[in-house]
Amino acid sequence: MKYDPGFEKSPLPFAPFKSLTVPRPIGWLSSVSKDGVENIAPYSQWQNLTFDPPMVMFAANQYPDGRRKDTVINAEETGWFVWNMATWDLREAVNISAMALPPGDSEFDRLNVTKKKADLSDTPMVAESPFHFECRYLSTHRIPGNSTVGSIDVVYATVERIHLDENCLTPDGRIDIPKAKPIARMGYYDYTVVTDTFEMKVPSSDADEMAGLAGQPA
Ligand SMILES: Cc1cc2nc3c(=O)[nH]c(=O)nc-3n(C[C@H](O)[C@H](O)[C@H](O)COP(=O)(O)O)c2cc1C
């Protein structure tokens, strides 16, 4: 079975594309409007771009009526947003935060989480989340899709400050992922949770390349 998604309907009852780009880390992104309305929403079209300097991106689909997502507007207007790690313990809050509310209403009012302010801007962060990136807005790349919803704002940002909960570090100073239990998006209504990791080293004698994979400073 095969098909060309640009021209043909999916041969399956549910389009397979999103179910094949898995697992997708979740950008649980908090922001604030220029009028002070606090906002938080999950974005699974979210990634790191590079590490020197650390940069991230997310892609926001427009609403069916053509409105752009509040997270994008807030990032553009204030210059900041925060990534909060979405964890197993916070999964219900992550889900509720995806509700589409009018721009004047804050998703935070519906979540059972503690807010704390970021250091570098007025952006709220989820205190219970073990890791945060304070992200400085860089630019937006608008890409038209085949439909209003398919059209995206790709937002680029640099990571200016990283917050680390020391309870979620291993004794040798690594991020304790099985302890933090990040959740990630699959297809359909499915998610996965990272509780297992395994180690592999590239059979290479290049010490610099190995150090880069391990995250050691150059
Ligand atoms: C797990 C999850 C991942 C999501 N990923 C995206 C995404 O990558 N892009 C997007 O436009 N919407 C995504 N959504 C939907 C948004 O979270 C939703 O439209 C939200 O209301 C946007 O809020 P905002 O307008 O306050 O930014 C996702 C929803 C869930 C539950």
PDB file of C-alpha atoms and ligand atoms in Angstrom:
ATOM      1  CA  MET A   1       0.000   0.000   0.000  1.00  0.00           C
ATOM      2  CA  LYS A   2       1.250   3.535  -0.760  1.00  0.00           C
ATOM      3  CA  TYR A   3      -0.199   6.944  -1.544  1.00  0.00           C
ATOM      4  CA  ASP A   4       0.788  10.547  -2.319  1.00  0.00           C
ATOM      5  CA  PRO A   5      -0.661  12.684   0.516  1.00  0.00           C
ATOM      6  CA  GLY A   6      -0.487  15.860  -1.609  1.00  0.00           C
ATOM      7  CA  PHE A   7      -2.891  14.448  -4.196  1.00  0.00           C
ATOM      8  CA  GLU A   8      -4.648  11.404  -2.786  1.00  0.00           C
ATOM      9  CA  LYS A   9      -6.882  10.639   0.179  1.00  0.00           C
ATOM     10  CA  SER A  10      -5.446   8.395   2.869  1.00  0.00           C
ATOM     11  CA  PRO A  11      -6.208   4.723   2.128  1.00  0.00           C
ATOM     12  CA  LEU A  12      -6.582   4.245   5.886  1.00  0.00           C
ATOM     13  CA  PRO A  13      -9.469   5.589   7.987  1.00  0.00           C
ATOM     14  CA  PHE A  14      -7.010   7.884   9.829  1.00  0.00           C
ATOM     15  CA  ALA A  15      -4.170   9.707   8.036  1.00  0.00           C
ATOM     16  CA  PRO A  16      -0.926   7.913   9.011  1.00  0.00           C
ATOM     17  CA  PHE A  17       1.529  10.843   8.777  1.00  0.00           C
ATOM     18  CA  LYS A  18       1.353  12.060  12.392  1.00  0.00           C
ATOM     19  CA  SER A  19       1.324   8.476  13.696  1.00  0.00           C
ATOM     20  CA  LEU A  20       4.608   7.833  11.901  1.00  0.00           C
ATOM     21  CA  THR A  21       6.478  10.878  13.236  1.00  0.00           C
ATOM     22  CA  VAL A  22       6.621   9.524  16.779  1.00  0.00           C
ATOM     23  CA  PRO A  23       7.268  10.015  19.576  1.00  0.00           C
ATOM     24  CA  ARG A  24       7.124  13.820  19.406  1.00  0.00           C
ATOM     25  CA  PRO A  25       8.372  15.718  22.444  1.00  0.00           C
ATOM     26  CA  ILE A  26       5.820  18.167  23.782  1.00  0.00           C
ATOM     27  CA  GLY A  27       6.542  21.867  23.901  1.00  0.00           C
ATOM     28  CA  TRP A  28       4.344  22.817  26.850  1.00  0.00           C
ATOM     29  CA  LEU A  29       4.626  26.524  26.250  1.00  0.00           C
ATOM     30  CA  SER A  30       3.623  29.282  28.647  1.00  0.00           C
ATOM     31  CA  SER A  31       3.438  32.914  27.631  1.00  0.00           C
ATOM     32  CA  VAL A  32       1.704  36.160  28.548  1.00  0.00           C
ATOM     33  CA  SER A  33      -0.142  38.655  26.370  1.00  0.00           C
ATOM     34  CA  LYS A  34       0.871  42.318  26.225  1.00  0.00           C
ATOM     35  CA  ASP A  35      -2.255  42.980  28.360  1.00  0.00           C
ATOM     36  CA  GLY A  36      -1.106  40.502  31.012  1.00  0.00           C
ATOM     37  CA  VAL A  37      -3.350  37.490  30.194  1.00  0.00           C
ATOM     38  CA  GLU A  38      -1.368  34.338  31.050  1.00  0.00           C
ATOM     39  CA  ASN A  39      -1.437  31.475  28.594  1.00  0.00           C
ATOM     40  CA  ILE A  40      -0.244  27.871  28.333  1.00  0.00           C
ATOM     41  CA  ALA A  41      -0.700  25.251  25.601  1.00  0.00           C
ATOM     42  CA  PRO A  42       0.959  22.042  24.367  1.00  0.00           C
ATOM     43  CA  TYR A  43       2.718  21.961  20.980  1.00  0.00           C
ATOM     44  CA  SER A  44       3.972  18.614  19.641  1.00  0.00           C
ATOM     45  CA  GLN A  45       5.357  20.219  16.491  1.00  0.00           C
ATOM     46  CA  TRP A  46       8.264  21.289  18.680  1.00  0.00           C
ATOM     47  CA  GLN A  47      11.997  20.604  18.473  1.00  0.00           C
ATOM     48  CA  ASN A  48      15.508  21.691  19.284  1.00  0.00           C
ATOM     49  CA  LEU A  49      17.306  23.171  16.267  1.00  0.00           C
ATOM     50  CA  THR A  50      20.883  23.396  17.429  1.00  0.00           C
ATOM     51  CA  PHE A  51      22.870  23.682  20.659  1.00  0.00           C
ATOM     52  CA  ASP A  52      25.409  26.501  20.174  1.00  0.00           C
ATOM     53  CA  PRO A  53      23.509  28.581  21.021  1.00  0.00           C
ATOM     54  CA  PRO A  54      20.588  26.375  22.096  1.00  0.00           C
ATOM     55  CA  MET A  55      17.677  27.102  19.763  1.00  0.00           C
ATOM     56  CA  VAL A  56      14.142  25.731  19.539  1.00  0.00           C
ATOM     57  CA  MET A  57      11.163  25.946  17.203  1.00  0.00           C
ATOM     58  CA  PHE A  58       7.471  25.192  17.233  1.00  0.00           C
ATOM     59  CA  ALA A  59       4.871  25.174  14.466  1.00  0.00           C
ATOM     60  CA  ALA A  60       1.410  26.522  15.243  1.00  0.00           C
ATOM     61  CA  ASN A  61      -1.471  25.722  12.922  1.00  0.00           C
ATOM     62  CA  GLN A  62      -4.006  28.487  12.415  1.00  0.00           C
ATOM     63  CA  TYR A  63      -7.508  28.083  13.846  1.00  0.00           C
ATOM     64  CA  PRO A  64     -10.205  27.107  11.284  1.00  0.00           C
ATOM     65  CA  ASP A  65     -11.440  30.731  11.259  1.00  0.00           C
ATOM     66  CA  GLY A  66      -7.953  31.986  10.323  1.00  0.00           C
ATOM     67  CA  ARG A  67      -6.950  33.291  13.782  1.00  0.00           C
ATOM     68  CA  ARG A  68      -3.332  32.700  14.779  1.00  0.00           C
ATOM     69  CA  LYS A  69      -2.522  30.852  18.016  1.00  0.00           C
ATOM     70  CA  ASP A  70      -2.209  32.973  21.180  1.00  0.00           C
ATOM     71  CA  THR A  71       1.209  31.469  21.985  1.00  0.00           C
ATOM     72  CA  VAL A  72       2.553  32.851  18.691  1.00  0.00           C
ATOM     73  CA  ILE A  73       1.002  36.295  19.165  1.00  0.00           C
ATOM     74  CA  ASN A  74       2.263  36.508  22.757  1.00  0.00           C
ATOM     75  CA  ALA A  75       5.796  35.455  21.785  1.00  0.00           C
ATOM     76  CA  GLU A  76       5.866  38.044  19.012  1.00  0.00           C
ATOM     77  CA  GLU A  77       4.462  40.818  21.220  1.00  0.00           C
ATOM     78  CA  THR A  78       6.453  40.229  24.414  1.00  0.00           C
ATOM     79  CA  GLY A  79       9.563  38.601  22.935  1.00  0.00           C
ATOM     80  CA  TRP A  80       9.421  35.622  25.315  1.00  0.00           C
ATOM     81  CA  PHE A  81       7.871  32.245  26.076  1.00  0.00           C
ATOM     82  CA  VAL A  82       8.794  29.382  28.435  1.00  0.00           C
ATOM     83  CA  TRP A  83       9.036  25.647  27.732  1.00  0.00           C
ATOM     84  CA  ASN A  84       7.896  23.491  30.676  1.00  0.00           C
ATOM     85  CA  MET A  85       8.660  19.778  30.541  1.00  0.00           C
ATOM     86  CA  ALA A  86       5.355  17.873  30.223  1.00  0.00           C
ATOM     87  CA  THR A  87       5.595  14.901  32.580  1.00  0.00           C
ATOM     88  CA  TRP A  88       3.479  11.881  33.476  1.00  0.00           C
ATOM     89  CA  ASP A  89       2.473  13.556  36.756  1.00  0.00           C
ATOM     90  CA  LEU A  90       1.325  16.677  34.882  1.00  0.00           C
ATOM     91  CA  ARG A  91      -0.475  14.880  32.026  1.00  0.00           C
ATOM     92  CA  GLU A  92      -4.018  15.981  32.992  1.00  0.00           C
ATOM     93  CA  ALA A  93      -2.931  19.622  33.200  1.00  0.00           C
ATOM     94  CA  VAL A  94      -1.183  19.342  29.824  1.00  0.00           C
ATOM     95  CA  ASN A  95      -4.395  18.013  28.288  1.00  0.00           C
ATOM     96  CA  ILE A  96      -6.639  20.681  29.816  1.00  0.00           C
ATOM     97  CA  SER A  97      -4.237  23.407  28.699  1.00  0.00           C
ATOM     98  CA  ALA A  98      -4.985  22.530  25.042  1.00  0.00           C
ATOM     99  CA  MET A  99      -8.551  23.875  25.396  1.00  0.00           C
ATOM    100  CA  ALA A 100      -9.249  26.689  22.937  1.00  0.00           C
ATOM    101  CA  LEU A 101     -10.321  29.606  25.118  1.00  0.00           C
ATOM    102  CA  PRO A 102     -11.112  33.184  24.057  1.00  0.00           C
ATOM    103  CA  PRO A 103      -7.893  35.302  24.078  1.00  0.00           C
ATOM    104  CA  GLY A 104      -9.010  37.086  27.297  1.00  0.00           C
ATOM    105  CA  ASP A 105      -9.318  33.826  29.310  1.00  0.00           C
ATOM    106  CA  SER A 106      -6.325  32.124  30.914  1.00  0.00           C
ATOM    107  CA  GLU A 107      -5.895  28.330  30.718  1.00  0.00           C
ATOM    108  CA  PHE A 108      -3.929  28.614  33.971  1.00  0.00           C
ATOM    109  CA  ASP A 109      -7.209  29.258  35.858  1.00  0.00           C
ATOM    110  CA  ARG A 110      -8.346  25.723  34.957  1.00  0.00           C
ATOM    111  CA  LEU A 111      -5.127  23.850  35.807  1.00  0.00           C
ATOM    112  CA  ASN A 112      -4.328  22.493  39.219  1.00  0.00           C
ATOM    113  CA  VAL A 113      -0.725  23.766  39.084  1.00  0.00           C
ATOM    114  CA  THR A 114       1.372  26.370  40.878  1.00  0.00           C
ATOM    115  CA  LYS A 115       2.538  29.356  38.852  1.00  0.00           C
ATOM    116  CA  LYS A 116       5.940  30.923  39.280  1.00  0.00           C
ATOM    117  CA  LYS A 117       7.405  33.815  37.328  1.00  0.00           C
ATOM    118  CA  ALA A 118      10.283  33.366  34.918  1.00  0.00           C
ATOM    119  CA  ASP A 119      13.484  35.269  35.725  1.00  0.00           C
ATOM    120  CA  LEU A 120      14.003  37.132  32.458  1.00  0.00           C
ATOM    121  CA  SER A 121      10.418  38.148  31.620  1.00  0.00           C
ATOM    122  CA  ASP A 122       6.931  38.289  33.138  1.00  0.00           C
ATOM    123  CA  THR A 123       6.089  34.865  31.709  1.00  0.00           C
ATOM    124  CA  PRO A 124       4.453  32.354  34.110  1.00  0.00           C
ATOM    125  CA  MET A 125       5.999  28.893  34.483  1.00  0.00           C
ATOM    126  CA  VAL A 126       4.571  25.654  35.929  1.00  0.00           C
ATOM    127  CA  ALA A 127       6.375  25.215  39.258  1.00  0.00           C
ATOM    128  CA  GLU A 128       5.695  21.447  39.378  1.00  0.00           C
ATOM    129  CA  SER A 129       7.491  20.894  36.065  1.00  0.00           C
ATOM    130  CA  PRO A 130      11.109  19.845  36.765  1.00  0.00           C
ATOM    131  CA  PHE A 131      12.746  21.583  33.783  1.00  0.00           C
ATOM    132  CA  HIS A 132      12.170  24.900  32.012  1.00  0.00           C
ATOM    133  CA  PHE A 133      13.710  26.853  29.153  1.00  0.00           C
ATOM    134  CA  GLU A 134      13.274  30.627  29.086  1.00  0.00           C
ATOM    135  CA  CYS A 135      13.039  31.261  25.336  1.00  0.00           C
ATOM    136  CA  ARG A 136      13.673  34.583  23.608  1.00  0.00           C
ATOM    137  CA  TYR A 137      11.592  35.018  20.447  1.00  0.00           C
ATOM    138  CA  LEU A 138      13.661  35.311  17.266  1.00  0.00           C
ATOM    139  CA  SER A 139      11.382  35.182  14.226  1.00  0.00           C
ATOM    140  CA  THR A 140       8.257  33.692  12.639  1.00  0.00           C
ATOM    141  CA  HIS A 141       8.178  31.927   9.305  1.00  0.00           C
ATOM    142  CA  ARG A 142       4.622  31.726   7.928  1.00  0.00           C
ATOM    143  CA  ILE A 143       4.033  28.778   5.579  1.00  0.00           C
ATOM    144  CA  PRO A 144       0.724  28.477   3.717  1.00  0.00           C
ATOM    145  CA  GLY A 145      -0.872  25.020   3.753  1.00  0.00           C
ATOM    146  CA  ASN A 146      -3.614  23.480   1.613  1.00  0.00           C
ATOM    147  CA  SER A 147      -6.175  24.762   4.117  1.00  0.00           C
ATOM    148  CA  THR A 148      -6.497  27.443   6.770  1.00  0.00           C
ATOM    149  CA  VAL A 149      -5.725  24.890   9.503  1.00  0.00           C
ATOM    150  CA  GLY A 150      -2.829  23.508   7.464  1.00  0.00           C
ATOM    151  CA  SER A 151      -1.194  26.940   7.353  1.00  0.00           C
ATOM    152  CA  ILE A 152       1.462  27.390  10.006  1.00  0.00           C
ATOM    153  CA  ASP A 153       3.480  29.930  11.926  1.00  0.00           C
ATOM    154  CA  VAL A 154       6.908  28.411  12.592  1.00  0.00           C
ATOM    155  CA  VAL A 155       8.392  30.263  15.555  1.00  0.00           C
ATOM    156  CA  TYR A 156      12.149  30.246  16.216  1.00  0.00           C
ATOM    157  CA  ALA A 157      13.703  31.173  19.561  1.00  0.00           C
ATOM    158  CA  THR A 158      16.953  31.005  21.483  1.00  0.00           C
ATOM    159  CA  VAL A 159      17.107  29.410  24.935  1.00  0.00           C
ATOM    160  CA  GLU A 160      18.447  32.053  27.316  1.00  0.00           C
ATOM    161  CA  ARG A 161      18.065  30.313  30.694  1.00  0.00           C
ATOM    162  CA  ILE A 162      17.629  26.651  31.661  1.00  0.00           C
ATOM    163  CA  HIS A 163      16.042  25.735  35.015  1.00  0.00           C
ATOM    164  CA  LEU A 164      16.946  22.321  36.467  1.00  0.00           C
ATOM    165  CA  ASP A 165      15.210  20.635  39.407  1.00  0.00           C
ATOM    166  CA  GLU A 166      18.112  19.032  41.248  1.00  0.00           C
ATOM    167  CA  ASN A 167      15.814  16.232  42.468  1.00  0.00           C
ATOM    168  CA  CYS A 168      15.629  15.046  38.860  1.00  0.00           C
ATOM    169  CA  LEU A 169      19.396  14.789  38.339  1.00  0.00           C
ATOM    170  CA  THR A 170      21.480  11.637  38.767  1.00  0.00           C
ATOM    171  CA  PRO A 171      24.383  11.668  41.256  1.00  0.00           C
ATOM    172  CA  ASP A 172      26.833  12.033  38.317  1.00  0.00           C
ATOM    173  CA  GLY A 173      25.013  15.134  37.023  1.00  0.00           C
ATOM    174  CA  ARG A 174      22.839  13.816  34.198  1.00  0.00           C
ATOM    175  CA  ILE A 175      19.152  14.490  33.640  1.00  0.00           C
ATOM    176  CA  ASP A 176      17.279  11.624  35.322  1.00  0.00           C
ATOM    177  CA  ILE A 177      14.743  10.999  32.561  1.00  0.00           C
ATOM    178  CA  PRO A 178      13.180   7.838  34.076  1.00  0.00           C
ATOM    179  CA  LYS A 179      12.540   9.899  37.229  1.00  0.00           C
ATOM    180  CA  ALA A 180      11.133  12.957  35.406  1.00  0.00           C
ATOM    181  CA  LYS A 181       9.002  10.738  33.085  1.00  0.00           C
ATOM    182  CA  PRO A 182       8.441  13.111  30.147  1.00  0.00           C
ATOM    183  CA  ILE A 183       5.371  12.332  28.056  1.00  0.00           C
ATOM    184  CA  ALA A 184       5.415  12.509  24.268  1.00  0.00           C
ATOM    185  CA  ARG A 185       2.780  12.644  21.584  1.00  0.00           C
ATOM    186  CA  MET A 186       1.945   9.710  19.334  1.00  0.00           C
ATOM    187  CA  GLY A 187      -0.808   9.560  16.693  1.00  0.00           C
ATOM    188  CA  TYR A 188      -4.562   9.408  17.271  1.00  0.00           C
ATOM    189  CA  TYR A 189      -5.306  10.195  20.956  1.00  0.00           C
ATOM    190  CA  ASP A 190      -2.212   8.271  22.058  1.00  0.00           C
ATOM    191  CA  TYR A 191       0.764   9.381  24.127  1.00  0.00           C
ATOM    192  CA  THR A 192       3.827   7.584  25.415  1.00  0.00           C
ATOM    193  CA  VAL A 193       5.884   8.091  28.560  1.00  0.00           C
ATOM    194  CA  VAL A 194       9.662   7.721  28.741  1.00  0.00           C
ATOM    195  CA  THR A 195      10.564   5.375  31.575  1.00  0.00           C
ATOM    196  CA  ASP A 196      13.387   3.382  29.943  1.00  0.00           C
ATOM    197  CA  THR A 197      16.595   4.446  28.263  1.00  0.00           C
ATOM    198  CA  PHE A 198      19.467   2.461  26.754  1.00  0.00           C
ATOM    199  CA  GLU A 199      23.003   3.507  25.855  1.00  0.00           C
ATOM    200  CA  MET A 200      24.904   3.088  22.569  1.00  0.00           C
ATOM    201  CA  LYS A 201      28.233   4.618  21.613  1.00  0.00           C
ATOM    202  CA  VAL A 202      29.234   5.240  17.991  1.00  0.00           C
ATOM    203  CA  PRO A 203      32.233   3.020  17.203  1.00  0.00           C
ATOM    204  CA  SER A 204      34.433   6.007  16.453  1.00  0.00           C
ATOM    205  CA  SER A 205      37.836   7.134  17.615  1.00  0.00           C
ATOM    206  CA  ASP A 206      36.923  10.817  17.194  1.00  0.00           C
ATOM    207  CA  ALA A 207      36.932  12.122  20.768  1.00  0.00           C
ATOM    208  CA  ASP A 208      35.289  15.437  19.780  1.00  0.00           C
ATOM    209  CA  GLU A 209      32.362  13.697  18.097  1.00  0.00           C
ATOM    210  CA  MET A 210      31.854  11.442  21.117  1.00  0.00           C
ATOM    211  CA  ALA A 211      32.029  14.411  23.479  1.00  0.00           C
ATOM    212  CA  GLY A 212      29.429  16.237  21.351  1.00  0.00           C
ATOM    213  CA  LEU A 213      27.017  13.305  21.533  1.00  0.00           C
ATOM    214  CA  ALA A 214      27.464  13.159  25.289  1.00  0.00           C
ATOM    215  CA  GLY A 215      26.782  16.900  25.592  1.00  0.00           C
ATOM    216  CA  GLN A 216      30.226  17.748  26.921  1.00  0.00           C
ATOM    217  CA  PRO A 217      31.378  21.315  26.297  1.00  0.00           C
ATOM    218  CA  ALA A 218      33.825  21.726  23.364  1.00  0.00           C
TER     219      ALA A 218
HETATM  220  C1  LIG B   1      -0.518  17.117  23.007  1.00  0.00           C
HETATM  221  C2  LIG B   1      -0.980  18.221  22.087  1.00  0.00           C
HETATM  222  C3  LIG B   1      -0.124  18.707  21.131  1.00  0.00           C
HETATM  223  C4  LIG B   1      -0.509  19.770  20.303  1.00  0.00           C
HETATM  224  N1  LIG B   1       0.357  20.218  19.349  1.00  0.00           N
HETATM  225  C5  LIG B   1       0.012  21.267  18.578  1.00  0.00           C
HETATM  226  C6  LIG B   1       0.925  21.778  17.600  1.00  0.00           C
HETATM  227  O1  LIG B   1       2.052  21.307  17.448  1.00  0.00           O
HETATM  228  N2  LIG B   1       0.523  22.845  16.854  1.00  0.00           N
HETATM  229  C7  LIG B   1      -0.689  23.420  17.019  1.00  0.00           C
HETATM  230  O2  LIG B   1      -0.992  24.399  16.329  1.00  0.00           O
HETATM  231  N3  LIG B   1      -1.571  22.967  17.951  1.00  0.00           N
HETATM  232  C8  LIG B   1      -1.245  21.915  18.714  1.00  0.00           C
HETATM  233  N4  LIG B   1      -2.128  21.452  19.665  1.00  0.00           N
HETATM  234  C9  LIG B   1      -3.378  22.194  19.891  1.00  0.00           C
HETATM  235  C10 LIG B   1      -3.116  23.451  20.754  1.00  0.00           C
HETATM  236  O3  LIG B   1      -2.582  23.087  22.016  1.00  0.00           O
HETATM  237  C11 LIG B   1      -4.434  24.219  20.953  1.00  0.00           C
HETATM  238  O4  LIG B   1      -4.859  24.696  19.692  1.00  0.00           O
HETATM  239  C12 LIG B   1      -4.310  25.358  21.938  1.00  0.00           C
HETATM  240  O5  LIG B   1      -5.611  25.830  22.241  1.00  0.00           O
HETATM  241  C13 LIG B   1      -3.477  26.506  21.429  1.00  0.00           C
HETATM  242  O6  LIG B   1      -3.452  27.482  22.427  1.00  0.00           O
HETATM  243  P1  LIG B   1      -3.000  28.978  22.224  1.00  0.00           P
HETATM  244  O7  LIG B   1      -3.901  29.604  21.151  1.00  0.00           O
HETATM  245  O8  LIG B   1      -3.225  29.535  23.598  1.00  0.00           O
HETATM  246  O9  LIG B   1      -1.567  28.983  21.817  1.00  0.00           O
HETATM  247  C14 LIG B   1      -1.789  20.354  20.452  1.00  0.00           C
HETATM  248  C15 LIG B   1      -2.683  19.828  21.408  1.00  0.00           C
HETATM  249  C16 LIG B   1      -2.286  18.760  22.203  1.00  0.00           C
HETATM  250  C17 LIG B   1      -3.261  18.200  23.220  1.00  0.00           C
END
